[in-house]
C-alpha cells in the first residue's frame, strides 16, 4: 500500500482585527481550531491582506492632481499597521528571494530597538530584543504553524523601504516560511498604496503533507483574471492553487471553478467577511475627519453598486418583511406593488417553518404563483434559489434588521473537475470550512487536459516570465 495522497484543507473568512496583535491572535485561534479533532485540517488559507488590513472604501485623500494632508496621514497610519518581515525591496519588487527565506540577509542594528519590541517578538524571544531583521511577525507566524501543526497560508500587507506590498506567505510547521510572493499588479486604486511585486515571486513551493507531495502557489485576487499569470502557475505543476482575495462578488465562484477545471488542480479561496462599521481604526479616524466632498466618494456598503452583493444584495436591501424560524432561518417575503396576504405556514420534514404568500386578488391563497413547492429538502428551497438561507449572526433577534456587510466573504474549495467541495461561505466571519482532497485527482484529470503539457501545444505557443523558472515541480 503506497503513501496517502489525501489531505484536509481548510479556509475561512475572518476580518482583520483592530490591531496587528489582535489579528495575529485571531489567526492563532483559527489555526488551533482548524487543528483540533475531529476536523484536524492540514492546511489553512486566510484572506488577502488579512494581516495589515484591506483598506476598502478609503481614498487616502487623493484625486487626480491633488493629495490631501489628511490622506497622507492616513497612509502613514496604514504603513504603521503593515508588517516588516525583514525583507528588502529587491529588483522590481522581488525582495531578496532565497536569501531572505534562508535568513542570510545581514543583521540591521537599530539602537534602542529592544526597548520597543512588541508582544509577539517578546513571546518568541522570551522577553529579549526583537529579531535582527523585521518586527517579529515572521517569527510569530512560524511559531503558530509549529505549535498547531497546520500549514498556514495568509495574506499580509508588507512594508519594505517606504513602500507597501500585498503579499502572501507560505508557513510550514516544520521548516517555517518556505516562500513569499508579492502581488504583481494591484487592482484599480490599490495601486495608489501598494507597489508592484516582481513576477519572479510567482515561484510555486513544494512540501510534503501527511506523506503527500503538495505543489502549491497563490494568485492574489484579480491576478486570477490574468490568463498568462494562471498559466505560469499551471506550468509549475501545481496541484493546490490558492486564491486569497478581496472580491466578494457572486461571479468569483465561477472563476474558481474555471481555474479548477482549466488547471486540473484543487482551488482554495479565502475572502474576508466584514460587517459594516468594522473597518480597522485608522480608516474610521480618517473618514470621520474627511470633508463633505471626500465623504461622498467613500465606500457605501448599503449600495447595490460596488459592494459585491450583486442582484441578491440589492434585492435583500429592498425586502419589506420577513419572519424567522425557530431554527434561525430568515424567510423573506418578496416586495410587490400590491398587498400580499400570508397563507397558513407549512413545515418541512426537518421542522423548518415556511411562510407562503399569495397574490392580492386571491384571498384564499390559491394562486398558482403562491403554490407550495412540490418538494422541500430541508431548508434548501425556501428562498426560491435552491440555496439555504443563512442563519442570523449570534446576537441577532427575530425581526431585527439583518446586518449590512462591506464584504460578504465567499470563501470556497473546488475540485480539479470544477465541483464545489465546500462553500461559498457567505456572511460568516467565524466559521471554518473544510474538504478532504485526493491529490491524485489532479493526475486523473490530466488524462484528457493538461494546460501546461499535452494540451498546451507548446511547440506553437510559448510563455516566458522574466525572472521566473517555470520548470514543473515533481509529484
CSV table of N, CA, C and O in Angstrom, one decimal, residues 16-26 50-52 81 280-282:
chain,number,residue,atom,x,y,z
A,16,UNK,N,-9.9,41.4,9.5
A,16,UNK,CA,-8.7,41.9,10.2
A,16,UNK,C,-9.1,42.5,11.5
A,16,UNK,O,-10.1,43.1,11.7
A,17,UNK,N,-8.3,42.2,12.5
A,17,UNK,CA,-8.5,42.7,13.9
A,17,UNK,C,-8.2,44.2,14.0
A,17,UNK,O,-7.7,44.8,13.1
A,18,UNK,N,-8.6,44.8,15.1
A,18,UNK,CA,-8.3,46.2,15.3
A,18,UNK,C,-6.9,46.6,15.5
A,18,UNK,O,-6.5,47.8,15.5
A,19,UNK,N,-6.0,45.6,15.7
A,19,UNK,CA,-4.6,45.9,15.7
A,19,UNK,C,-3.8,44.7,15.2
A,19,UNK,O,-4.4,43.6,15.0
A,20,UNK,N,-2.5,44.8,15.0
A,20,UNK,CA,-1.8,43.7,14.4
A,20,UNK,C,-1.8,42.6,15.5
A,20,UNK,O,-1.9,41.4,15.1
A,21,UNK,N,-1.6,42.9,16.7
A,21,UNK,CA,-1.6,41.9,17.8
A,21,UNK,C,-2.9,41.1,17.8
A,21,UNK,O,-3.0,39.9,17.9
A,22,UNK,N,-4.0,41.9,17.7
A,22,UNK,CA,-5.3,41.2,17.7
A,22,UNK,C,-5.5,40.3,16.5
A,22,UNK,O,-6.1,39.3,16.6
A,23,UNK,N,-5.0,40.7,15.3
A,23,UNK,CA,-5.1,39.9,14.1
A,23,UNK,C,-4.3,38.6,14.2
A,23,UNK,O,-4.8,37.6,13.9
A,24,UNK,N,-3.1,38.8,14.8
A,24,UNK,CA,-2.3,37.6,15.0
A,24,UNK,C,-2.9,36.6,16.0
A,24,UNK,O,-2.9,35.4,15.8
A,25,UNK,N,-3.6,37.2,17.0
A,25,UNK,CA,-4.3,36.3,18.0
A,25,UNK,C,-5.5,35.6,17.3
A,25,UNK,O,-5.7,34.5,17.6
A,26,UNK,N,-6.1,36.4,16.4
A,26,UNK,CA,-7.3,35.8,15.7
A,26,UNK,C,-6.8,34.6,14.8
A,26,UNK,O,-7.4,33.6,14.7
A,50,UNK,N,-5.0,40.0,5.1
A,50,UNK,CA,-5.6,39.7,6.4
A,50,UNK,C,-4.8,40.4,7.5
A,50,UNK,O,-5.4,41.0,8.4
A,51,UNK,N,-3.5,40.2,7.5
A,51,UNK,CA,-2.6,41.0,8.4
A,51,UNK,C,-2.2,42.3,7.8
A,51,UNK,O,-1.6,42.3,6.8
A,52,UNK,N,-2.6,43.4,8.4
A,52,UNK,CA,-2.4,44.7,7.9
A,52,UNK,C,-3.6,45.4,7.4
A,52,UNK,O,-3.8,46.6,7.4
A,81,UNK,N,0.7,50.1,10.4
A,81,UNK,CA,0.0,48.8,10.7
A,81,UNK,C,0.5,47.6,9.9
A,81,UNK,O,0.2,46.5,10.2
A,280,UNK,N,-10.9,48.8,10.0
A,280,UNK,CA,-9.9,49.0,11.1
A,280,UNK,C,-9.7,50.4,11.4
A,280,UNK,O,-10.1,51.3,10.7
A,281,UNK,N,-9.2,50.7,12.6
A,281,UNK,CA,-9.4,52.1,13.2
A,281,UNK,C,-8.9,53.2,12.4
A,281,UNK,O,-9.4,54.3,12.4
A,282,UNK,N,-7.7,53.0,11.7
A,282,UNK,CA,-7.2,54.2,11.0
A,282,UNK,C,-8.1,54.7,9.9
A,282,UNK,O,-8.1,55.9,9.6
